[in-house]
Coordinates of C-alpha atoms in Angstrom, one line a residue:
X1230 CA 0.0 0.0 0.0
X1231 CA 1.5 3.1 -1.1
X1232 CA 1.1 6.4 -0.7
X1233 CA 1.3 9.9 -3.0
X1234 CA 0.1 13.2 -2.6
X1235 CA -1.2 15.5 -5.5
X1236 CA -2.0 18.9 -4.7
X1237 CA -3.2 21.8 -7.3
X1238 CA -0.7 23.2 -9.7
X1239 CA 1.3 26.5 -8.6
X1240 CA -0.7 27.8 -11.4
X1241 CA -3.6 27.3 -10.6
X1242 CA -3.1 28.7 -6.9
X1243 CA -1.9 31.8 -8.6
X1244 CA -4.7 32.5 -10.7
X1245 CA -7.3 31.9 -7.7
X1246 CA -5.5 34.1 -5.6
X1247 CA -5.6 36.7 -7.8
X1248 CA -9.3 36.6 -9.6
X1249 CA -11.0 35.7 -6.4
X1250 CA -9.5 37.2 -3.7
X1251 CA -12.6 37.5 -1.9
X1252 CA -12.5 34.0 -0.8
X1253 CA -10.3 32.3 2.0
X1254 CA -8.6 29.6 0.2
X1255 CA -8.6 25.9 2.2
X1256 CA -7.9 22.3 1.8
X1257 CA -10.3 19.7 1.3
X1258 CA -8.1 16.0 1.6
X1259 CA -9.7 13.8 -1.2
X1260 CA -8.4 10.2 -0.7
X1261 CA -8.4 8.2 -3.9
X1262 CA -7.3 3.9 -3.7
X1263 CA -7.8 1.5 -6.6
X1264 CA -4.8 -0.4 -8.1
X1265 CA -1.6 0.8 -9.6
X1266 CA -0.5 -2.8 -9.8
X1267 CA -1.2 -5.8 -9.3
X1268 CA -4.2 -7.5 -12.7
X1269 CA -6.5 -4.7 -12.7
X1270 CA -3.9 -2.0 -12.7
X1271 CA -4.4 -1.8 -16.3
X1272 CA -7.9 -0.7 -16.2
X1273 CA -7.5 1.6 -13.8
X1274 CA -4.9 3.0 -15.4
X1275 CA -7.3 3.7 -18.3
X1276 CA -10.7 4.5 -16.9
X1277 CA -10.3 5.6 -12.8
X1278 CA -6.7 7.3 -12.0
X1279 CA -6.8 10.2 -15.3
X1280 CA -10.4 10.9 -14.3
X1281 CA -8.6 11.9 -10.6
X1282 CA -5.9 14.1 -12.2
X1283 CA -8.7 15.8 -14.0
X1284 CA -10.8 16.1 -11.8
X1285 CA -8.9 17.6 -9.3
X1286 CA -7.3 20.1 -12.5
X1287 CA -10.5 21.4 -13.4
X1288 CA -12.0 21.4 -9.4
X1289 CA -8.7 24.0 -9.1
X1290 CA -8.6 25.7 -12.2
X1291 CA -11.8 26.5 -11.7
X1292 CA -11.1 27.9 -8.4
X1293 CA -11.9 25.3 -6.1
X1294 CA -15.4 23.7 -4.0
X1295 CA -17.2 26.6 -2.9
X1296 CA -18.9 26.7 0.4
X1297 CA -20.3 29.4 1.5
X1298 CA -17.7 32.2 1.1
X1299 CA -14.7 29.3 1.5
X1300 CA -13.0 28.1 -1.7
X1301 CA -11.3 24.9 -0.8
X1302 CA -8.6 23.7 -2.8
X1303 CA -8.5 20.1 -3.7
X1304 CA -5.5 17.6 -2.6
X1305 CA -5.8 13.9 -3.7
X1306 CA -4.0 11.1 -1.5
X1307 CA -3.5 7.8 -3.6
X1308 CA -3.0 4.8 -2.6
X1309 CA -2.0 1.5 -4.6
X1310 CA -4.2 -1.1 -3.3
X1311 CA -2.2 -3.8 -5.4
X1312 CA -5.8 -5.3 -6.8
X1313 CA -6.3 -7.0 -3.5
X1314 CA -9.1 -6.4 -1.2
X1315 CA -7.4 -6.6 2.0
X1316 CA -5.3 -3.3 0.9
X1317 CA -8.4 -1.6 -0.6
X1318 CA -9.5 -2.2 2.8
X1319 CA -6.5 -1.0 5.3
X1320 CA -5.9 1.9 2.5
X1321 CA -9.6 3.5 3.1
X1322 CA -8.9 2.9 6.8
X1323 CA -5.7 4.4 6.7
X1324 CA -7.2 7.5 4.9
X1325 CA -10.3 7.9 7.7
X1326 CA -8.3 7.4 11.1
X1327 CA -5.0 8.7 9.8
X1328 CA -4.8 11.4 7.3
X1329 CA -8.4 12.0 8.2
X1330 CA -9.2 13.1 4.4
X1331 CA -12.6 15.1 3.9
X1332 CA -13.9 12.4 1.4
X1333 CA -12.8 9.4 -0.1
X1334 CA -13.6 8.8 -3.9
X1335 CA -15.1 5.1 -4.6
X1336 CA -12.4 2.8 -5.3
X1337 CA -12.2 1.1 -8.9
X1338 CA -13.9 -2.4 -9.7
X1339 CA -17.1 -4.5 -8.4
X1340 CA -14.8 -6.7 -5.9
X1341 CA -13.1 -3.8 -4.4
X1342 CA -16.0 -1.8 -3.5
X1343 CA -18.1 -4.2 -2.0
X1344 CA -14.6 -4.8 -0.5
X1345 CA -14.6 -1.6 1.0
X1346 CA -18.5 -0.6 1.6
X1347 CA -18.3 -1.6 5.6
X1348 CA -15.5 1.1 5.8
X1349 CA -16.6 3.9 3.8
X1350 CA -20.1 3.5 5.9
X1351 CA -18.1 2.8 9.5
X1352 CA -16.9 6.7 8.8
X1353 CA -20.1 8.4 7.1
X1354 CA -18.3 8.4 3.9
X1355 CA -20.4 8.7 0.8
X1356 CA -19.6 6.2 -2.1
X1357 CA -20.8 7.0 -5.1
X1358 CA -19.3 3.7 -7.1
X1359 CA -18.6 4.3 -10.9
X1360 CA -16.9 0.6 -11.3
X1361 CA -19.2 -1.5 -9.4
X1362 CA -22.0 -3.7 -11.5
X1363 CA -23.8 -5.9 -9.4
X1364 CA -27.4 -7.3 -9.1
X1365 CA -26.9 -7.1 -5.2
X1366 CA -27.5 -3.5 -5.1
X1367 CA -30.8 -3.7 -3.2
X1368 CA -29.0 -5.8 -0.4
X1369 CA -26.1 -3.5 0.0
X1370 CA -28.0 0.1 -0.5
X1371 CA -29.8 -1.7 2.6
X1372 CA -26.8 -2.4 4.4
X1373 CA -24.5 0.5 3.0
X1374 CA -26.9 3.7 2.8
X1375 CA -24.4 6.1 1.6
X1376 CA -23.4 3.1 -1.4
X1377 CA -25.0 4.5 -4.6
X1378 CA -23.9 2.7 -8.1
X1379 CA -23.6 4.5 -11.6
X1380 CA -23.4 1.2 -14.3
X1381 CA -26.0 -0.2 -12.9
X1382 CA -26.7 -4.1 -11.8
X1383 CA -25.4 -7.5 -13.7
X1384 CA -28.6 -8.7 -15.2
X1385 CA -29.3 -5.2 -16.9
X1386 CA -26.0 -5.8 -18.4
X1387 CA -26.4 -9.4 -19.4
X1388 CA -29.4 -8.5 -20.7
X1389 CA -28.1 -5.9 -22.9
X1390 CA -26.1 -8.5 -24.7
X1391 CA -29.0 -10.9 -24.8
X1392 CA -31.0 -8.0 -26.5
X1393 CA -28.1 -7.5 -28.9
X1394 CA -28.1 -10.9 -30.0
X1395 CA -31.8 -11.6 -30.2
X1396 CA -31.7 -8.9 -32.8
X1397 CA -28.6 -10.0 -34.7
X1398 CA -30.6 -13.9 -34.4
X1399 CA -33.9 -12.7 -35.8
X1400 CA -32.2 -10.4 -38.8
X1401 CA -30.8 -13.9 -39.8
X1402 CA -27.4 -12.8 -39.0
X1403 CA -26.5 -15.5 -36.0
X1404 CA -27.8 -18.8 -34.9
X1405 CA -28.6 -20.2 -31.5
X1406 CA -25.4 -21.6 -30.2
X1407 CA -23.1 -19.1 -27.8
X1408 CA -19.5 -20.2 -26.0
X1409 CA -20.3 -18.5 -22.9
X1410 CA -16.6 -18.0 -20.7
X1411 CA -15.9 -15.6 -17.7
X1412 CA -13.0 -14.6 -15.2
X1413 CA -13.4 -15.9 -12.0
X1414 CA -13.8 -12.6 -9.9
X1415 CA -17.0 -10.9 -8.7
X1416 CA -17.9 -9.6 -11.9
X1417 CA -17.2 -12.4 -14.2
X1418 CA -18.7 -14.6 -11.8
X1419 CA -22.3 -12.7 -11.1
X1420 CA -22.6 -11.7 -14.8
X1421 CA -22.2 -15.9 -15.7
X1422 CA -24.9 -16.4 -13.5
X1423 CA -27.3 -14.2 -14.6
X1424 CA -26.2 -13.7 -18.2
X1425 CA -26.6 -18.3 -18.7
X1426 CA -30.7 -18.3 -17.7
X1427 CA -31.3 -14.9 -19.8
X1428 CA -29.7 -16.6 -23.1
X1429 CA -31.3 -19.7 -22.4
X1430 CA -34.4 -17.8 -21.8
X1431 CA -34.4 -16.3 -25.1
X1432 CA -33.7 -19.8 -26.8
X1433 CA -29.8 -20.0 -27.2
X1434 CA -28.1 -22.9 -26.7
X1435 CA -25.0 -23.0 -24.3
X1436 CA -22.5 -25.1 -26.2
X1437 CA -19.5 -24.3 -24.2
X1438 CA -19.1 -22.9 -20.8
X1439 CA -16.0 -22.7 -18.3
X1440 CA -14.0 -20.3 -16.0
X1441 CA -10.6 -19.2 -15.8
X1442 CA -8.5 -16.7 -12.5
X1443 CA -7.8 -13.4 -12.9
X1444 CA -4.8 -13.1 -13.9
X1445 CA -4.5 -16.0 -16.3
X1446 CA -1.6 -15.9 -18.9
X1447 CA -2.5 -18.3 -20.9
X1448 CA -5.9 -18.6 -22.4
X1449 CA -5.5 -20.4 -25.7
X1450 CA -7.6 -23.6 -23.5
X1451 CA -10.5 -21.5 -23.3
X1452 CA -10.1 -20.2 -26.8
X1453 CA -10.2 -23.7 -28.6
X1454 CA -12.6 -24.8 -26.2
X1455 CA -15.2 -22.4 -27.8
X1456 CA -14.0 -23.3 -31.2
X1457 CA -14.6 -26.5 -30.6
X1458 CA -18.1 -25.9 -30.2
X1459 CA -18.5 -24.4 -33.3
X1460 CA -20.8 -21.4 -31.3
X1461 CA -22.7 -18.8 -33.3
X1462 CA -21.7 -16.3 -30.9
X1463 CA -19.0 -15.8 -28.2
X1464 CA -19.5 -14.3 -25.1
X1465 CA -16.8 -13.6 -22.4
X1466 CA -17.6 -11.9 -19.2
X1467 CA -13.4 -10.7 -18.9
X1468 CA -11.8 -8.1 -17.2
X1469 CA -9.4 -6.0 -18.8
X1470 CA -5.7 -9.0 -19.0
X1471 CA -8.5 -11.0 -20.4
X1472 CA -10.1 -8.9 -22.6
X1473 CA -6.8 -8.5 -25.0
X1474 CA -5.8 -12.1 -24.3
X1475 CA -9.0 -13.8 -25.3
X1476 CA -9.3 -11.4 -28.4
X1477 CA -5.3 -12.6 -29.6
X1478 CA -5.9 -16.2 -28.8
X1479 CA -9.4 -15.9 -30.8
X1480 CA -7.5 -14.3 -34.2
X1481 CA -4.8 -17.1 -33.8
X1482 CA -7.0 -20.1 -33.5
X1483 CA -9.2 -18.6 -35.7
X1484 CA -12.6 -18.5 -34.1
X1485 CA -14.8 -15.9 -35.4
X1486 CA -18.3 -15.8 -35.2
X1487 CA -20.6 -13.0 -36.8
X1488 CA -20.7 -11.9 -32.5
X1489 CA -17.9 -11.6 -30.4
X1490 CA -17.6 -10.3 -27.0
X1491 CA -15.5 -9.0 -24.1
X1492 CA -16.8 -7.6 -21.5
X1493 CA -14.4 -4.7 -19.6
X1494 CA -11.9 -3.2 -21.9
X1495 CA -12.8 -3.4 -24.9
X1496 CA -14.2 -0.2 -24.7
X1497 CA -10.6 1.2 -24.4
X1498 CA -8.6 2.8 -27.2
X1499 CA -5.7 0.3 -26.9
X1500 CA -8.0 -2.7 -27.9
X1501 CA -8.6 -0.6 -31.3
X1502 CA -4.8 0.7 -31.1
X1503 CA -3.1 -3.2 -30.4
X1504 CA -5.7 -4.9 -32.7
X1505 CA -6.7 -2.1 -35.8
X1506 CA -8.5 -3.3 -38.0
X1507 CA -9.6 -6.8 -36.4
X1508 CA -11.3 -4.3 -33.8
X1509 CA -14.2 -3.5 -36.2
X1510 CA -17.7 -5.6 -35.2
X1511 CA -16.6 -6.8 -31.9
X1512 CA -18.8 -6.2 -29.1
X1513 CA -17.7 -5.2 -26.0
X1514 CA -19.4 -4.0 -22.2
X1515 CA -20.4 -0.3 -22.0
X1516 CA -20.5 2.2 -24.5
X1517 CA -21.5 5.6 -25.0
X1518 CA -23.2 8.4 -27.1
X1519 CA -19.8 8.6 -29.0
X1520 CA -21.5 11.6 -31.5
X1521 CA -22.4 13.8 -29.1
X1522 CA -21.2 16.9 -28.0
X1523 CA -20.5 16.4 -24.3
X1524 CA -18.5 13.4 -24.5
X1525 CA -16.9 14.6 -27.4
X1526 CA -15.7 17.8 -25.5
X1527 CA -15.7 15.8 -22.1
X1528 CA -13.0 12.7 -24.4
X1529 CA -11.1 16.4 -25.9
X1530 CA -10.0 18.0 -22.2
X1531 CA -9.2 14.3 -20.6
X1532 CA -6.6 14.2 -23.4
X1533 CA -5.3 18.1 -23.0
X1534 CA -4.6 17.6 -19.5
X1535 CA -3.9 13.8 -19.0
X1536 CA -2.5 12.9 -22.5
X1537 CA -4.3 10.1 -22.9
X1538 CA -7.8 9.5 -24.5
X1539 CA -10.5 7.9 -22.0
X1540 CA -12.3 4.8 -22.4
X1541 CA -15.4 4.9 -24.4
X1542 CA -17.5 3.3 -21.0
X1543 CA -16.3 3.7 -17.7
X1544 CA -14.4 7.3 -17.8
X1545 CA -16.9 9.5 -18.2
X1546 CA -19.0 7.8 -15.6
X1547 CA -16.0 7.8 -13.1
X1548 CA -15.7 11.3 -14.4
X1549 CA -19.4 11.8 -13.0
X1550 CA -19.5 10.5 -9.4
X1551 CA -16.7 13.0 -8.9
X1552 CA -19.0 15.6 -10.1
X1553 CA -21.6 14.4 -8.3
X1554 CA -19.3 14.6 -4.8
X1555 CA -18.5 18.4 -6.0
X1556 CA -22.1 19.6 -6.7
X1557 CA -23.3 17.9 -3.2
X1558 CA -20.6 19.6 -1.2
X1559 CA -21.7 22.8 -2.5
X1560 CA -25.1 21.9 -2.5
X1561 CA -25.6 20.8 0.8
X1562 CA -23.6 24.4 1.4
X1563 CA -20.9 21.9 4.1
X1564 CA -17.8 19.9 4.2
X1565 CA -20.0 17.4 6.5
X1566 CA -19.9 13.9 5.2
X1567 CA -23.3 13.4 6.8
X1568 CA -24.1 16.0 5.2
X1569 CA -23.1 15.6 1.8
X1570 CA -24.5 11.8 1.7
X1571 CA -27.8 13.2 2.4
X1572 CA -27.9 15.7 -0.6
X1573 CA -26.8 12.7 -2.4
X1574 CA -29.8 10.8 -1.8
X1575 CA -32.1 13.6 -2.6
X1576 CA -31.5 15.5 -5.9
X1577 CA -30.3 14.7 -9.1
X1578 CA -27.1 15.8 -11.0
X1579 CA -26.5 17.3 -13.9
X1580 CA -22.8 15.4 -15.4
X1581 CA -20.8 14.7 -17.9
X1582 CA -22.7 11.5 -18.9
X1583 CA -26.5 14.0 -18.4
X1584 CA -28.6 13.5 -15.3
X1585 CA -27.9 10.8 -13.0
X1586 CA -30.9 10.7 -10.3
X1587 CA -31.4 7.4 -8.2
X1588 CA -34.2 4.6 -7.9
X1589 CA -34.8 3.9 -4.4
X1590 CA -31.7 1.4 -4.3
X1591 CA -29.3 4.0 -4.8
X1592 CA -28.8 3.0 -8.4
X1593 CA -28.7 4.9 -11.5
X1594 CA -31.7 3.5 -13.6
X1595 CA -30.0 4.8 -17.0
X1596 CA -26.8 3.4 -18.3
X1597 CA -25.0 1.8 -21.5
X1598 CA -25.2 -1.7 -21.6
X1599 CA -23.3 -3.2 -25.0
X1600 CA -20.4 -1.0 -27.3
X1601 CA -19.5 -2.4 -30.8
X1602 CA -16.4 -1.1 -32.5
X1603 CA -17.8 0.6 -35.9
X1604 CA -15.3 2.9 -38.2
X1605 CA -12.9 3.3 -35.3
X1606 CA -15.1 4.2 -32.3
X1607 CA -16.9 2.3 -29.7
X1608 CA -20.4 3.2 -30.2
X1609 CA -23.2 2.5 -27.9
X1610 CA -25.7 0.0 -29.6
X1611 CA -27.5 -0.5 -26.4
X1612 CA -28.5 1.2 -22.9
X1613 CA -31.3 1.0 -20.3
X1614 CA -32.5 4.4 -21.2
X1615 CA -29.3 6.2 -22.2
X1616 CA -29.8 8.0 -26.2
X1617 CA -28.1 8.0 -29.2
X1618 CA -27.6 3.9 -29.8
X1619 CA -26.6 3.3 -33.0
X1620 CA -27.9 -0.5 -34.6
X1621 CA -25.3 -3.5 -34.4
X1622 CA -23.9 -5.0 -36.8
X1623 CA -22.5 -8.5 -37.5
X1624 CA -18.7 -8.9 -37.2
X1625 CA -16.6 -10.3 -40.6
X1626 CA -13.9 -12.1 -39.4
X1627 CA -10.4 -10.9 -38.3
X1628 CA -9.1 -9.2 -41.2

């Protein structure tokens, strides 16, 4: 478990100082753990720790949280929680009992979260999870008040796919048979579960049907497993190691139905950067309104001030929970977590992916659900409510 501080830029400071010098200028401690290494390093290295860097750039640019006549500056601790739970946990701890930070921003991926619910509510923290896709949501809104969830639950995801490839099925374009796979973590293992009776429901055929553990180097078993089975469509409920690895080992054995998916990932610009091309048709967990203006301008600053592009699923809405923790501090007109979690639960937010308001299980009832790859950008073909979907299409092989 390591720790690193980031405070605003000198330039930023400056500027305040001198176009709002009205205002006493303060601190708020912001703590911020997910993994810098460890398997899911990767993905939060795409969607979770540029979103903190600009967050916290525009939060200071802009001249900081205001609360009442107070502009507080914003100072991020980080912690590398290694992609293990037990550091995830004793990080959060660390940041409530001994830096004592203000707030503490949701940490990145299902398993971690729920990891660290019991210590974000212990301390009054709210956790407004932008990583987190589970169907247990009424159980731990129940449990975990201030836990509210932005992607929404498994089976709306599952079901998403299912949607997808009842449509491909019916416009001729697919059969029945789908190789169903998934990584043996929280997500993987809940999306499995639900996503197998909602295909079987809508008359697919599971042909072929295994696990593998995070972290897995070598995946070519899985791959000609599904091949094997001669499936119509392959699903794989993979994080992002997986993702890429199932996707290589697929092009080399050569299986390639008219619908292939990953799950997390493939929504980032490395899968269309490390596989061109071979990108185009694949299906993938996520998406988003890739034509419209505010992700466009949203995608164009997280690339000035980061230098890196974000995801086309998970960055804007980690993006959002931040700006959801911003407009509640100064909302609820307090730096009191109590506070703030209760003008959380009330109102709805206006944010970088439009308004995010909450069903009475804390969860955002309006999110992306399946991204295809189509001329070079992950579109969204299909949401719970979200516009701008564009129609899927069937994939043409590897070339």
């Amino acid at each position: 478990m390591k720790r690193r501080t980031l405070f605003a830029a000198a330039t930023a400071v400056a500027t305040l100082a001198l176009t709002v010098p009205a205002f006493a200028q303060e601190t708020l401690k912001i703590g911020a753990v997910g993994p810098k290494t460890g398997p899911l390093a990767g993905g939060a290295a795409v969607s979770f720790w540029p979103n903190v860097q600009l967050w916290a750039h525009d939060v200071n640019e802009a001249g900081g949280i205001t609360v009442g006549g107070t502009s507080y500056m914003v100072e991020i601790i980080e912690y590398d929680d290694q992609t293990n739970p037990g550091e995830t946990i004793k990080a959060v701890q660390r940041l409530a009992t001994q830096d004592e930070a203000d707030f503490i921003l949701a940490p990145y991926s299902t398993g971690l979260n729920i990891a660290a619910a019991p210590i974000f509510q212990r301390y009054g923290y709210p956790m407004v999870t932008h990583t987190a896709i589970s169907d247990q949501i009424e159980d731990l809104s129940n449990k975990f008040p201030n836990m509210y969830f932005l992607l929404g639950g498994a089976t709306g995801l599952a079901g998403g796919v299912v949607d997808v490839l009842t449509d491909m099925r019916e416009a001729g374009e697919i059969g029945n048979r789908v190789a169903m796979v998934n990584v043996a973590d929280a997500f993987g293992i809940e999306l499995a579960s639900v996503g197998k009776p909602q295909l079987e429901e809508a008359g697919f055929e599971i042909v072929y049907e295994t696990s593998y553990p995070l972290g897995t180097q070598d995946l070519s078993p899985v791959i000609n497993g599904a091949k094997d089975s001669n499936p119509d469509a392959f699903v794989a409920w993979s994080y992002p190691p997986d993702t890429f690895g199932l996707t290589e080992q697929a092009q080399i054995a050569g299986l390639a139905p008219k619908a292939f998916y990953t799950a997390v990932a493939t929504a980032f610009p490395a899968y269309a950067g490390r596989f061109g091309a071979a990108a185009e048709g694949v299906l993938g967990a996520g998406g988003v309104y890739a034509d419209g203006d505010q992700f466009k301008e949203y995608a164009a600053r997280h690339e000035a001030v980061t230098g890196a592009k974000p995801d086309f699923w998970a960055s804007a809405p980690t993006y959002a929970t931040f700006e959801i923790l911003h407009q509640a501090i100064e909302g609820a007109g307090s730096t009191d977590k109590e506070a703030v979690a209760e003008y959380i639960a009330n109102n709805s937010f206006e944010t970088v992916i439009g308004p995010v308001d909450w069903d009475e299980n804390n969860s955002n009832a309006k999110y992306w659900t399946v991204g295809q790859w189509q001329g070079g950008v992950f579109k969204g073909v299909a949401s719970t409510g979200r516009d701008g979907a564009v129609a899927a299409m069937p994939k043409s092989g590897w070339e």
